[in-house]
Short mmCIF file of C-alpha atoms in Angstrom, two decimals:
data_model
loop_
_atom_site.label_atom_id
_atom_site.label_comp_id
_atom_site.label_asym_id
_atom_site.label_seq_id
_atom_site.Cartn_x
_atom_site.Cartn_y
_atom_site.Cartn_z
CA MET H 812 -109.65 26.02 -10.76
CA GLN H 813 -106.67 28.31 -10.51
CA LYS H 814 -104.24 27.56 -7.75
CA ASN H 815 -102.04 30.02 -5.87
CA SER H 816 -103.81 32.79 -7.72
CA ASN H 817 -102.26 35.42 -5.47
CA GLU H 818 -98.73 34.47 -6.54
CA VAL H 819 -97.36 35.79 -9.80
CA MET H 820 -95.65 33.40 -12.18
CA VAL H 821 -95.08 35.71 -15.14
CA GLU H 822 -94.61 39.44 -14.96
CA LEU H 823 -93.92 41.79 -17.83
CA ILE H 824 -93.63 45.48 -17.11
CA LYS H 825 -93.33 48.04 -19.91
CA VAL H 826 -91.61 45.58 -22.18
CA ARG H 827 -90.42 46.90 -25.51
CA LYS H 828 -88.92 44.90 -28.33
CA PHE H 829 -88.06 46.39 -31.70
CA TYR H 830 -86.33 44.65 -34.59
CA PRO H 831 -84.29 46.55 -37.13
CA PRO H 832 -85.00 48.34 -39.32
CA ASP H 833 -88.42 49.39 -38.05
CA VAL H 834 -90.43 46.42 -36.76
CA LYS H 835 -92.04 47.33 -33.47
CA ALA H 836 -92.92 43.88 -32.11
CA LEU H 837 -93.83 44.91 -28.57
CA LYS H 838 -94.46 48.43 -27.31
CA ASP H 839 -94.47 48.88 -23.54
CA VAL H 840 -96.41 45.73 -22.84
CA SER H 841 -97.30 44.99 -19.22
CA LEU H 842 -98.84 41.71 -18.23
CA SER H 843 -99.10 39.66 -15.07
CA VAL H 844 -99.98 35.96 -15.00
CA ALA H 845 -100.75 34.22 -11.73
CA LYS H 846 -99.45 30.80 -10.79
CA GLY H 847 -101.81 28.12 -12.01
CA GLU H 848 -103.50 30.45 -14.48
CA LEU H 849 -104.38 29.59 -18.08
CA LEU H 850 -104.02 32.64 -20.29
CA PHE H 851 -104.60 33.01 -23.99
CA LEU H 852 -102.74 35.51 -26.10
CA THR H 853 -104.62 36.27 -29.26
CA GLY H 854 -104.30 38.71 -32.08
CA LEU H 855 -103.52 38.86 -35.74
CA SER H 856 -100.30 37.56 -37.20
CA GLY H 857 -97.48 39.95 -36.40
CA ALA H 858 -99.26 41.25 -33.31
CA GLY H 859 -96.32 40.28 -31.08
CA LYS H 860 -97.55 37.00 -29.53
CA THR H 861 -94.55 34.92 -30.53
CA THR H 862 -92.11 37.68 -29.58
CA LEU H 863 -93.67 37.83 -26.13
CA LEU H 864 -93.24 34.10 -25.66
CA ARG H 865 -89.67 34.23 -26.98
CA LEU H 866 -88.85 36.85 -24.38
CA LEU H 867 -90.18 34.51 -21.71
CA TYR H 868 -88.02 31.56 -22.67
CA ARG H 869 -85.14 33.95 -23.16
CA VAL H 870 -84.12 33.48 -26.74
CA GLU H 871 -84.72 37.20 -27.05
CA ARG H 872 -84.00 40.04 -24.64
CA PRO H 873 -86.24 43.06 -24.43
CA ASP H 874 -84.90 46.44 -25.46
CA ARG H 875 -86.50 47.84 -22.37
CA GLY H 876 -88.67 46.72 -19.49
CA LEU H 877 -88.81 43.89 -17.03
CA VAL H 878 -89.51 40.23 -17.77
CA GLU H 879 -89.85 38.06 -14.68
CA ILE H 880 -90.70 34.41 -14.21
CA ASP H 881 -91.40 33.28 -10.67
CA GLY H 882 -89.68 36.36 -9.34
CA MET H 883 -86.56 35.96 -11.47
CA ASP H 884 -85.54 38.61 -13.97
CA VAL H 885 -84.99 36.39 -17.00
CA THR H 886 -83.06 39.03 -18.90
CA ARG H 887 -80.32 38.83 -16.31
CA LEU H 888 -80.25 35.09 -16.05
CA SER H 889 -77.45 33.15 -17.64
CA GLY H 890 -75.55 29.91 -17.25
CA LYS H 891 -76.75 27.47 -14.63
CA LYS H 892 -79.67 29.62 -13.43
CA LEU H 893 -81.06 29.99 -16.94
CA GLN H 894 -80.70 26.25 -17.53
CA ILE H 895 -82.59 25.45 -14.35
CA LEU H 896 -85.35 27.91 -15.26
CA ARG H 897 -85.67 26.44 -18.76
CA ARG H 898 -86.07 22.97 -17.28
CA ARG H 899 -89.16 24.29 -15.50
CA ILE H 900 -90.68 25.54 -18.74
CA GLY H 901 -92.43 23.39 -21.35
CA ILE H 902 -92.56 24.99 -24.76
CA VAL H 903 -94.59 24.23 -27.85
CA TYR H 904 -92.79 26.03 -30.66
CA GLN H 905 -94.62 27.37 -33.65
CA ASP H 906 -92.22 25.44 -35.90
CA PHE H 907 -92.31 22.43 -33.49
CA LYS H 908 -88.50 22.15 -33.35
CA LEU H 909 -88.60 18.38 -33.61
CA LEU H 910 -85.60 16.32 -34.60
CA PRO H 911 -86.86 14.88 -37.88
CA LYS H 912 -84.43 11.97 -38.08
CA GLN H 913 -85.07 10.85 -34.53
CA SER H 914 -87.96 8.74 -33.35
CA VAL H 915 -91.04 10.22 -31.74
CA ALA H 916 -90.06 8.57 -28.45
CA ARG H 917 -86.59 10.10 -28.56
CA ASN H 918 -88.00 13.55 -29.33
CA ILE H 919 -90.26 13.36 -26.31
CA ALA H 920 -87.58 11.85 -24.09
CA LEU H 921 -85.11 14.67 -24.68
CA PRO H 922 -86.24 17.09 -21.92
CA MET H 923 -86.67 14.18 -19.50
CA GLU H 924 -83.14 12.94 -20.17
CA ILE H 925 -81.84 16.44 -19.52
CA THR H 926 -83.52 16.52 -16.12
CA GLY H 927 -82.05 13.10 -15.34
CA ARG H 928 -85.27 11.08 -15.28
CA LYS H 929 -85.03 7.33 -15.05
CA LYS H 930 -85.41 5.29 -18.23
CA SER H 931 -88.47 3.54 -16.84
CA PHE H 932 -90.15 6.86 -16.07
CA ILE H 933 -89.29 8.21 -19.52
CA ARG H 934 -90.74 5.15 -21.25
CA LYS H 935 -93.94 5.25 -19.23
CA ARG H 936 -94.44 8.99 -19.52
CA THR H 937 -93.80 8.92 -23.27
CA ARG H 938 -96.30 6.09 -23.80
CA ASP H 939 -98.92 7.79 -21.62
CA LEU H 940 -98.67 11.12 -23.39
CA LEU H 941 -98.72 9.58 -26.85
CA GLU H 942 -101.75 7.53 -25.90
CA ARG H 943 -103.53 10.62 -24.66
CA LEU H 944 -102.75 12.43 -27.89
CA GLY H 945 -103.77 9.55 -30.13
CA LEU H 946 -100.23 8.77 -31.31
CA LYS H 947 -99.57 5.52 -29.51
CA ASP H 948 -98.78 3.67 -32.73
CA LYS H 949 -96.27 6.34 -33.82
CA ILE H 950 -93.89 5.91 -30.90
CA ASN H 951 -91.10 4.46 -33.02
CA ALA H 952 -91.79 6.44 -36.18
CA LYS H 953 -89.35 9.10 -37.25
CA ALA H 954 -90.65 12.55 -36.43
CA GLY H 955 -89.88 13.72 -39.95
CA ASP H 956 -92.21 11.08 -41.40
CA LEU H 957 -95.26 12.34 -39.50
CA SER H 958 -97.94 14.69 -40.78
CA ARG H 959 -97.94 18.30 -39.56
CA GLY H 960 -100.77 17.58 -37.17
CA GLU H 961 -98.98 14.57 -35.72
CA GLN H 962 -95.76 16.53 -35.39
CA GLN H 963 -97.63 19.24 -33.55
CA ARG H 964 -99.00 16.72 -31.07
CA VAL H 965 -95.50 15.30 -30.54
CA ALA H 966 -94.33 18.84 -29.80
CA VAL H 967 -97.16 19.19 -27.28
CA ALA H 968 -96.22 15.88 -25.65
CA ARG H 969 -92.59 17.00 -25.40
CA SER H 970 -93.61 20.27 -23.74
CA LEU H 971 -95.60 18.44 -21.07
CA CYS H 972 -93.37 15.45 -20.37
CA ASN H 973 -91.52 16.99 -17.44
CA ASN H 974 -94.69 18.33 -15.75
CA PRO H 975 -93.39 21.88 -16.12
CA ASP H 976 -94.36 24.77 -13.86
CA LEU H 977 -94.84 27.02 -16.87
CA ILE H 978 -96.10 26.01 -20.30
CA LEU H 979 -95.63 28.35 -23.24
CA ALA H 980 -97.48 27.21 -26.32
CA ASP H 981 -97.27 29.00 -29.64
CA GLU H 982 -100.21 28.01 -31.85
CA PRO H 983 -100.39 24.51 -30.33
CA THR H 984 -103.51 23.57 -32.27
CA GLY H 985 -102.77 25.35 -35.54
CA ASN H 986 -102.59 22.12 -37.51
CA LEU H 987 -105.11 20.08 -35.55
CA ASP H 988 -108.68 19.08 -36.14
CA ALA H 989 -111.32 19.67 -33.49
CA GLU H 990 -110.92 16.26 -31.87
CA ASN H 991 -107.17 16.56 -31.49
CA SER H 992 -107.43 20.18 -30.38
CA ASP H 993 -109.70 18.97 -27.59
CA ARG H 994 -107.20 16.30 -26.64
CA VAL H 995 -104.45 18.90 -26.41
CA MET H 996 -106.60 21.29 -24.40
CA GLU H 997 -107.65 18.50 -22.07
CA LEU H 998 -104.01 17.80 -21.31
CA PHE H 999 -103.23 21.48 -20.82
CA ASN H 1000 -106.17 21.83 -18.45
CA GLU H 1001 -105.04 18.81 -16.45
CA HIS H 1002 -101.62 20.34 -16.03
CA ARG H 1003 -103.15 23.62 -15.01
CA ASP H 1004 -105.20 21.79 -12.43
CA GLN H 1005 -101.97 20.34 -11.09
CA GLY H 1006 -100.60 23.87 -10.68
CA ALA H 1007 -98.94 24.67 -13.99
CA THR H 1008 -99.20 28.16 -15.44
CA ILE H 1009 -100.06 28.15 -19.13
CA LEU H 1010 -99.71 30.83 -21.78
CA ILE H 1011 -101.13 29.94 -25.15
CA ALA H 1012 -100.64 32.13 -28.17
CA THR H 1013 -103.37 31.28 -30.66
CA HIS H 1014 -105.75 32.37 -33.36
CA ASP H 1015 -107.96 29.40 -32.65
CA SER H 1016 -111.15 30.74 -31.12
CA ARG H 1017 -112.37 27.16 -30.57
CA ILE H 1018 -109.83 26.66 -27.80
CA TYR H 1019 -109.98 30.02 -26.07
CA GLY H 1020 -113.74 30.08 -26.39
CA LEU H 1021 -114.16 27.25 -23.92
CA GLY H 1022 -113.88 27.40 -20.13
CA ARG H 1023 -113.05 30.20 -17.75
CA HIS H 1024 -109.76 31.97 -18.34
CA ARG H 1025 -108.23 35.27 -19.29
CA VAL H 1026 -107.77 36.23 -22.89
CA VAL H 1027 -105.31 38.97 -23.81
CA VAL H 1028 -105.57 40.53 -27.25
CA LEU H 1029 -102.44 41.90 -28.87
CA ALA H 1030 -102.34 44.17 -31.89
CA ASN H 1031 -99.30 45.92 -33.35
CA GLY H 1032 -97.27 45.21 -30.25
CA HIS H 1033 -99.85 46.59 -27.83
CA ILE H 1034 -102.28 44.88 -25.52
CA ILE H 1035 -105.55 46.20 -26.82
CA GLY H 1036 -107.83 44.10 -24.70
CA ALA H 1037 -107.87 41.70 -21.81
CA GLY H 1038 -110.68 39.97 -20.06
CA ILE H 1039 -112.00 36.79 -18.58
CA LYS H 1040 -113.73 34.37 -20.87
CA ARG H 1041 -116.60 33.03 -18.85
CA ASN H 1042 -119.10 31.23 -21.01
CA PRO H 1043 -118.45 27.85 -22.51
CA ALA H 1044 -118.52 28.25 -26.15
CA PRO H 1045 -119.38 30.37 -29.10
CA ASP H 1046 -116.92 30.16 -31.90
CA ASN H 1047 -116.38 33.90 -31.95
CA GLY H 1048 -116.07 33.90 -28.12
CA ASP H 1049 -116.09 37.47 -26.91
CA CYS H 1050 -114.14 38.80 -23.99
CA HIS H 1051 -115.36 40.72 -20.99
CA GLN H 1052 -112.81 43.44 -20.59
CA MET G 795 -75.83 7.62 -12.89
CA ASN G 796 -78.68 8.68 -15.17
CA PHE G 797 -76.52 11.50 -16.49
CA LEU G 798 -73.73 9.08 -17.26
CA LEU G 799 -76.07 6.63 -18.97
CA THR G 800 -77.62 9.38 -21.04
CA ILE G 801 -74.19 10.68 -22.06
CA LEU G 802 -73.07 7.17 -22.99
CA SER G 803 -76.17 6.44 -25.03
CA GLN G 804 -75.91 9.84 -26.74
CA THR G 805 -72.27 9.09 -27.59
CA GLY G 806 -73.30 5.72 -28.98
CA ARG G 807 -75.99 7.38 -31.09
CA ASN G 808 -73.51 9.96 -32.39
CA LEU G 809 -71.03 7.25 -33.34
CA LEU G 810 -73.68 5.24 -35.13
CA GLN G 811 -75.05 8.22 -37.00
CA THR G 812 -71.65 9.32 -38.29
CA TRP G 813 -69.96 5.92 -38.51
CA GLY G 814 -68.43 6.65 -41.93
CA SER G 815 -66.39 9.63 -40.83
CA GLN G 816 -65.72 7.97 -37.48
CA LEU G 817 -64.16 5.02 -39.28
CA LEU G 818 -61.99 7.30 -41.41
CA ASN G 819 -60.83 9.14 -38.30
CA LEU G 820 -60.08 5.88 -36.57
CA ILE G 821 -57.99 4.64 -39.49
CA THR G 822 -56.07 7.92 -39.68
CA ILE G 823 -55.36 7.97 -35.96
CA SER G 824 -54.34 4.31 -36.01
CA LEU G 825 -51.94 4.96 -38.88
CA SER G 826 -50.48 8.01 -37.14
CA VAL G 827 -49.98 6.02 -33.95
CA LEU G 828 -48.48 3.16 -35.95
CA ILE G 829 -46.00 5.42 -37.75
CA PHE G 830 -45.04 7.27 -34.59
CA SER G 831 -44.73 4.19 -32.42
CA PHE G 832 -42.76 2.33 -35.11
CA PHE G 833 -40.11 5.05 -35.16
CA LEU G 834 -40.20 5.31 -31.40
CA LEU G 835 -39.71 1.57 -31.08
CA THR G 836 -36.77 1.67 -33.48
CA TYR G 837 -35.33 4.64 -31.64
CA THR G 838 -35.66 3.11 -28.17
CA ASN G 839 -34.11 -0.13 -29.39
CA MET G 840 -31.23 1.81 -30.92
CA ILE G 841 -30.71 3.69 -27.69
CA GLN G 842 -30.67 0.35 -25.94
CA ALA G 843 -28.19 -1.01 -28.45
CA GLY G 844 -26.12 2.14 -28.01
CA LYS G 845 -26.02 1.51 -24.27
CA GLN G 846 -24.91 -2.03 -24.88
CA LEU G 847 -22.25 -0.80 -27.27
CA GLY G 848 -21.26 1.75 -24.68
CA ASP G 849 -20.75 -0.98 -22.12
CA ASP G 850 -18.31 -2.66 -24.49
CA LEU G 851 -16.72 0.59 -25.63
CA ARG G 852 -13.05 0.96 -24.99
CA LEU G 853 -10.29 3.20 -26.20
CA ILE G 854 -7.09 1.40 -27.14
CA ALA G 855 -3.92 3.43 -26.96
CA TYR G 856 -1.05 1.62 -28.72
CA LEU G 857 2.32 2.20 -27.17
CA ASP G 858 5.77 2.23 -28.76
CA GLU G 859 7.23 0.00 -26.04
CA GLU G 860 6.23 -2.16 -23.09
CA PRO G 861 5.68 0.17 -20.12
CA SER G 862 7.49 -0.54 -16.88
CA PRO G 863 5.36 -0.81 -13.70
CA ALA G 864 6.43 2.73 -12.77
CA LEU G 865 5.41 4.01 -16.19
CA GLN G 866 2.12 2.11 -15.99
CA LYS G 867 1.44 3.93 -12.71
CA GLU G 868 2.26 7.23 -14.38
CA TYR G 869 -0.05 6.45 -17.34
CA LYS G 870 -2.87 5.57 -14.91
CA ARG G 871 -2.38 8.81 -13.03
CA LYS G 872 -2.46 10.82 -16.27
CA ILE G 873 -5.56 9.05 -17.54
CA LEU G 874 -7.43 9.53 -14.27
CA LYS G 875 -6.43 13.17 -14.37
CA PHE G 876 -8.62 13.57 -17.47
CA ASP G 877 -11.63 11.83 -15.95
CA ALA G 878 -12.59 8.91 -13.78
CA VAL G 879 -12.82 5.72 -15.85
CA LYS G 880 -14.35 2.31 -15.30
CA LYS G 881 -11.24 0.33 -15.93
CA ILE G 882 -7.68 0.68 -17.23
CA ALA G 883 -5.93 -2.45 -18.50
CA PHE G 884 -2.40 -2.80 -19.80
CA VAL G 885 -1.94 -5.37 -22.54
CA SER G 886 1.57 -6.64 -23.12
CA ARG G 887 2.88 -7.76 -26.52
CA LYS G 888 2.54 -11.38 -25.40
CA GLU G 889 -1.04 -10.94 -24.17
CA ALA G 890 -1.97 -9.24 -27.41
CA PHE G 891 -0.51 -12.12 -29.35
CA GLU G 892 -2.44 -14.67 -27.25
CA ARG G 893 -5.69 -12.80 -27.72
CA PHE G 894 -5.17 -12.57 -31.44
CA LYS G 895 -4.45 -16.27 -31.57
CA GLN G 896 -7.68 -17.04 -29.72
CA GLU G 897 -9.67 -14.77 -31.97
CA LEU G 898 -8.34 -16.57 -35.02
CA GLY G 899 -9.66 -19.84 -33.61
CA THR G 900 -9.01 -22.71 -36.03
CA ASP G 901 -7.00 -20.41 -38.29
CA ARG G 902 -4.39 -19.80 -35.63
CA ASP G 903 -1.85 -21.74 -37.71
CA VAL G 904 -1.20 -18.62 -39.73
CA LEU G 905 0.63 -17.25 -36.72
CA ALA G 906 2.93 -20.26 -36.45
CA ASP G 907 5.91 -18.53 -37.99
CA MET G 908 5.29 -15.13 -36.47
CA PRO G 909 7.31 -13.84 -33.50
CA GLU G 910 5.24 -13.53 -30.33
CA ASP G 911 6.15 -9.87 -29.89
CA PHE G 912 5.11 -8.50 -33.27
CA LEU G 913 2.00 -6.81 -31.88
CA PRO G 914 2.42 -3.49 -30.02
CA PRO G 915 1.65 -3.22 -26.31
CA SER G 916 -1.44 -1.15 -25.47
CA ILE G 917 -3.53 0.50 -22.76
CA GLU G 918 -7.25 -0.33 -22.83
CA VAL G 919 -9.34 2.41 -21.28
CA TYR G 920 -13.02 1.64 -20.50
CA PRO G 921 -14.75 5.00 -20.12
CA ARG G 922 -17.62 5.66 -17.74
CA ARG G 923 -21.20 6.31 -19.02
CA SER G 924 -20.68 10.04 -18.68
CA LEU G 925 -17.96 9.79 -21.26
CA HIS G 926 -20.11 8.03 -23.80
CA SER G 927 -21.13 11.03 -25.80
CA LEU G 928 -19.27 11.25 -29.02
CA THR G 929 -17.56 14.56 -28.30
CA ARG G 930 -16.29 13.31 -24.93
CA ILE G 931 -14.91 10.17 -26.50
CA LYS G 932 -13.16 12.24 -29.16
CA ALA G 933 -11.72 14.53 -26.51
CA PHE G 934 -10.56 11.55 -24.49
CA SER G 935 -8.95 10.03 -27.55
CA ASP G 936 -7.13 13.28 -28.32
CA TYR G 937 -5.97 13.48 -24.73
CA LEU G 938 -4.59 9.95 -24.79
CA LEU G 939 -2.65 10.82 -27.96
CA THR G 940 -0.86 13.59 -26.12
CA MET G 941 0.59 11.11 -23.62
CA PRO G 942 4.27 10.19 -24.25
CA GLY G 943 4.82 6.87 -25.97
CA VAL G 944 1.31 6.65 -27.43
CA LEU G 945 1.44 5.89 -31.13
CA LYS G 946 -2.22 5.65 -32.01
CA VAL G 947 -5.63 5.60 -30.33
CA GLN G 948 -8.47 3.44 -31.67
CA TYR G 949 -12.13 3.31 -30.66
CA GLY G 950 -14.05 2.48 -33.84
CA ARG G 951 -14.52 6.16 -34.49
CA GLN G 952 -16.20 5.95 -37.87
CA TRP G 953 -18.66 3.33 -36.71
CA ILE G 954 -19.60 5.24 -33.57
CA GLU G 955 -19.97 8.49 -35.52
CA ARG G 956 -22.32 6.79 -37.96
CA PHE G 957 -24.28 5.20 -35.16
CA TYR G 958 -24.74 8.48 -33.32
CA SER G 959 -25.70 10.29 -36.54
CA PHE G 960 -28.34 7.65 -37.15
CA VAL G 961 -29.62 7.96 -33.59
CA ARG G 962 -29.84 11.74 -34.07
CA LEU G 963 -31.76 11.24 -37.31
CA MET G 964 -34.10 8.80 -35.61
CA ARG G 965 -34.71 11.31 -32.84
CA ILE G 966 -35.78 13.89 -35.44
CA VAL G 967 -38.03 11.35 -37.17
CA VAL G 968 -39.63 10.43 -33.83
CA ILE G 969 -40.27 14.10 -33.07
CA LEU G 970 -41.72 14.66 -36.54
CA SER G 971 -43.95 11.60 -36.43
CA GLY G 972 -45.01 12.55 -32.90
CA SER G 973 -45.97 15.98 -34.18
CA LEU G 974 -47.88 14.30 -37.01
CA LEU G 975 -49.75 12.24 -34.45
CA ILE G 976 -50.62 15.32 -32.42
CA LEU G 977 -51.69 17.26 -35.51
CA THR G 978 -53.84 14.50 -36.96
CA SER G 979 -55.46 13.51 -33.72
CA THR G 980 -56.12 17.02 -32.49
CA PHE G 981 -57.08 18.77 -35.70
CA MET G 982 -58.85 15.94 -37.45
CA ILE G 983 -61.02 15.18 -34.47
CA ALA G 984 -61.64 18.88 -33.94
CA ARG G 985 -62.64 19.30 -37.60
CA THR G 986 -64.91 16.27 -37.67
CA ILE G 987 -66.62 17.22 -34.45
CA ARG G 988 -67.01 20.79 -35.65
CA LEU G 989 -68.72 19.53 -38.81
CA THR G 990 -70.93 17.25 -36.75
CA LEU G 991 -71.87 20.11 -34.46
CA LEU G 992 -72.65 22.39 -37.39
CA SER G 993 -74.90 19.75 -38.89
CA ARG G 994 -76.69 19.41 -35.56
CA GLN G 995 -77.33 23.05 -34.82
CA ARG G 996 -81.05 22.36 -34.59
CA GLU G 997 -80.60 19.65 -32.00
CA LEU G 998 -78.14 21.72 -30.01
CA GLU G 999 -80.49 24.69 -30.01
CA LEU G 1000 -83.26 22.45 -28.73
CA LEU G 1001 -81.03 21.06 -26.00
CA ARG G 1002 -80.19 24.58 -24.88
CA LEU G 1003 -83.86 25.57 -24.88
CA CYS G 1004 -84.71 22.52 -22.79
CA GLY G 1005 -82.16 23.65 -20.22
CA ALA G 1006 -79.36 21.23 -20.95
CA SER G 1007 -76.16 22.11 -19.16
CA SER G 1008 -72.97 22.84 -21.00
CA ALA G 1009 -71.49 19.57 -19.71
CA TYR G 1010 -74.55 17.64 -20.89
CA ILE G 1011 -74.20 18.99 -24.42
CA ARG G 1012 -70.43 18.74 -24.65
CA ALA G 1013 -69.77 15.48 -22.83
CA PRO G 1014 -70.87 13.12 -25.64
CA TYR G 1015 -68.62 14.88 -28.14
CA PHE G 1016 -65.74 14.94 -25.67
CA LEU G 1017 -66.25 11.25 -25.03
CA GLU G 1018 -66.46 10.61 -28.77
CA GLY G 1019 -63.04 12.25 -29.29
CA ALA G 1020 -61.51 10.42 -26.34
CA LEU G 1021 -62.88 7.09 -27.57
CA GLN G 1022 -61.43 7.67 -31.00
CA GLY G 1023 -58.04 8.45 -29.51
CA LEU G 1024 -58.18 5.39 -27.28
CA LEU G 1025 -59.32 2.99 -30.00
CA GLY G 1026 -57.01 4.54 -32.61
CA ALA G 1027 -53.99 4.14 -30.33
CA ALA G 1028 -54.99 0.60 -29.36
CA LEU G 1029 -55.39 -0.39 -33.01
CA GLY G 1030 -52.15 1.34 -34.04
CA LEU G 1031 -50.20 -0.39 -31.29
CA ALA G 1032 -51.81 -3.73 -32.06
CA ALA G 1033 -50.73 -3.32 -35.70
CA LEU G 1034 -47.22 -2.43 -34.53
CA TYR G 1035 -47.12 -5.54 -32.36
CA VAL G 1036 -48.08 -7.67 -35.35
CA LEU G 1037 -45.33 -5.98 -37.37
CA TYR G 1038 -42.85 -6.46 -34.52
CA THR G 1039 -43.71 -10.15 -34.23
CA TRP G 1040 -43.29 -10.57 -37.97
CA ILE G 1041 -39.90 -8.81 -37.95
CA THR G 1042 -38.60 -10.84 -35.00
CA LEU G 1043 -39.78 -14.08 -36.65
CA GLN G 1044 -38.25 -13.16 -39.99
CA PHE G 1045 -34.90 -12.20 -38.52
CA SER G 1046 -34.74 -14.59 -35.60
CA GLY G 1047 -31.33 -16.18 -35.38
CA SER G 1048 -29.71 -13.46 -37.45
CA ALA G 1049 -26.38 -12.12 -36.20
CA LEU G 1050 -27.78 -8.62 -35.74
CA PHE G 1051 -30.65 -9.71 -33.49
CA SER G 1052 -28.46 -12.00 -31.43
CA PHE G 1053 -26.19 -9.06 -30.74
CA PHE G 1054 -28.87 -6.43 -30.20
CA PRO G 1055 -32.10 -7.88 -28.81
CA PHE G 1056 -35.10 -6.15 -30.43
CA THR G 1057 -37.76 -5.66 -27.75
CA PHE G 1058 -41.32 -4.30 -27.77
CA PHE G 1059 -42.48 -1.39 -25.60
CA PRO G 1060 -42.92 -2.12 -21.92
CA LEU G 1061 -46.46 -1.71 -20.55
CA PRO G 1062 -45.92 1.79 -19.09
CA VAL G 1063 -44.82 3.12 -22.51
CA ILE G 1064 -47.87 1.52 -24.15
CA ALA G 1065 -50.07 3.12 -21.50
CA ILE G 1066 -48.43 6.52 -22.08
CA ILE G 1067 -48.94 6.33 -25.88
CA VAL G 1068 -52.60 5.36 -25.45
CA ALA G 1069 -53.13 8.03 -22.81
CA LEU G 1070 -51.52 10.74 -24.94
CA SER G 1071 -53.52 9.80 -28.01
CA THR G 1072 -56.72 9.82 -25.95
CA LEU G 1073 -55.76 13.15 -24.43
CA PHE G 1074 -54.99 14.83 -27.76
CA CYS G 1075 -58.20 13.58 -29.37
CA ALA G 1076 -60.27 14.60 -26.38
CA GLY G 1077 -58.47 17.96 -26.46
CA GLY G 1078 -59.35 18.44 -30.12
CA SER G 1079 -62.95 17.64 -29.41
CA PHE G 1080 -62.97 19.93 -26.38
CA SER G 1081 -61.63 22.91 -28.30
CA SER G 1082 -64.15 22.33 -31.07
CA THR G 1083 -67.15 22.16 -28.78
CA ARG G 1084 -65.95 25.20 -26.85
CA LYS G 1085 -65.73 27.25 -30.02
CA ILE G 1086 -69.07 26.23 -31.43
CA LEU G 1087 -71.28 25.77 -28.42
CA GLN G 1088 -71.87 29.10 -26.84
CA VAL G 1089 -74.14 27.73 -24.15
#
């Protein structure tokens, strides 16, 4: 169930982002995501999904338009305020952004150390998440030694470790088999149930085909369709716009 | 508390991961501190010896004849007119002869056939500390020569000139080696930390994206620099102490050391050297992180 559905967590109004020389990543995109909502962004490669997420965690600024998270204009945030906002966001990067020479445990502990969690909490949370994702035995392995699928699950665990208010996941199941995809989605759903807002950019119809949630379709920088996915299942899950 | 623990463990991890370059830095800083503190120790001991020499310094004005009490008074007045002095002593021919005899010790027999008044009478002037600079002593000597009846003025001029020249040279060497210490500690640490930061761009980017504060990212590197400065200075000074002990043992009982005691730095000076080294290294690290980390 969605919680606080009347409150907006993410708001994009007429957001435009072009890259030189002539890449039009987002063209006047407007989107509103309620608190506690799970939303899927789908579309072909190059549709603008990743750019949209990058604008949200403020590694990019829009050329035009408004990008707000929990009422804060992220384009204007800097310094301490931006740091605090980023601590509230869990991100699964498309390229994972793991530290290959560091252990799995250390990779997951990083955001928790930043927020000043106790060692005992960090150890417990890391073990719990790895167990849930089927990586319990990899806790001391170096992240660089893991398979792509395992690395992706470590990235998922790192994004969830701080129980963030907002989770931005870019292709979080791109390298996973069905069983592990389910594990990841189960964790995401649990966090949503606890009040987290989740935006998942994906091509994987298996994951957005299940459950009740909104699916937004991007193409060439435009939102070409949005609707609520109601029925539990078919692989080609269609949207009710 | 958690922040501090995290910073400390991150610093420990950094040191372990780059132990090779850390060791090289440590050796370089230790050597710089050793060189600088060696010259500083020599310099401070020379200054001390200079002070001791100054305490014994006197200008001897040889007179053509024994001054009468009235003339002695006049001489005193003239000398004090130039500057206040610690002490003025008149040495008669007889007193000079007695002193000479005592100085000869067992060889005093050589004076057996000599008349007791063959040595000239003199005025011994003990200048104050303010007069101890070489130029003042020279000026005082020239002034004494202008007094009537003064034949010659002696104060070990050549020796004092050489001593002061050497002290001046030592001062330059101390300044140069101090600059070397500052340059090595600041720039080497800055360079090493810059290289480390460049090789960890990925990690730093991730820290920023996870909302790490500027202090959180910079503190381990700052601490790393400070630690290197602290350890480098401690090692350098420890090596100097070993060297000092060896020198004092080797030359113990020698005439030079019995005249000028060779002492090690007092604790406050040691603390200042360690603190400065730590400060410069931390400063180098700070400037490096500030340039590279645009958080």
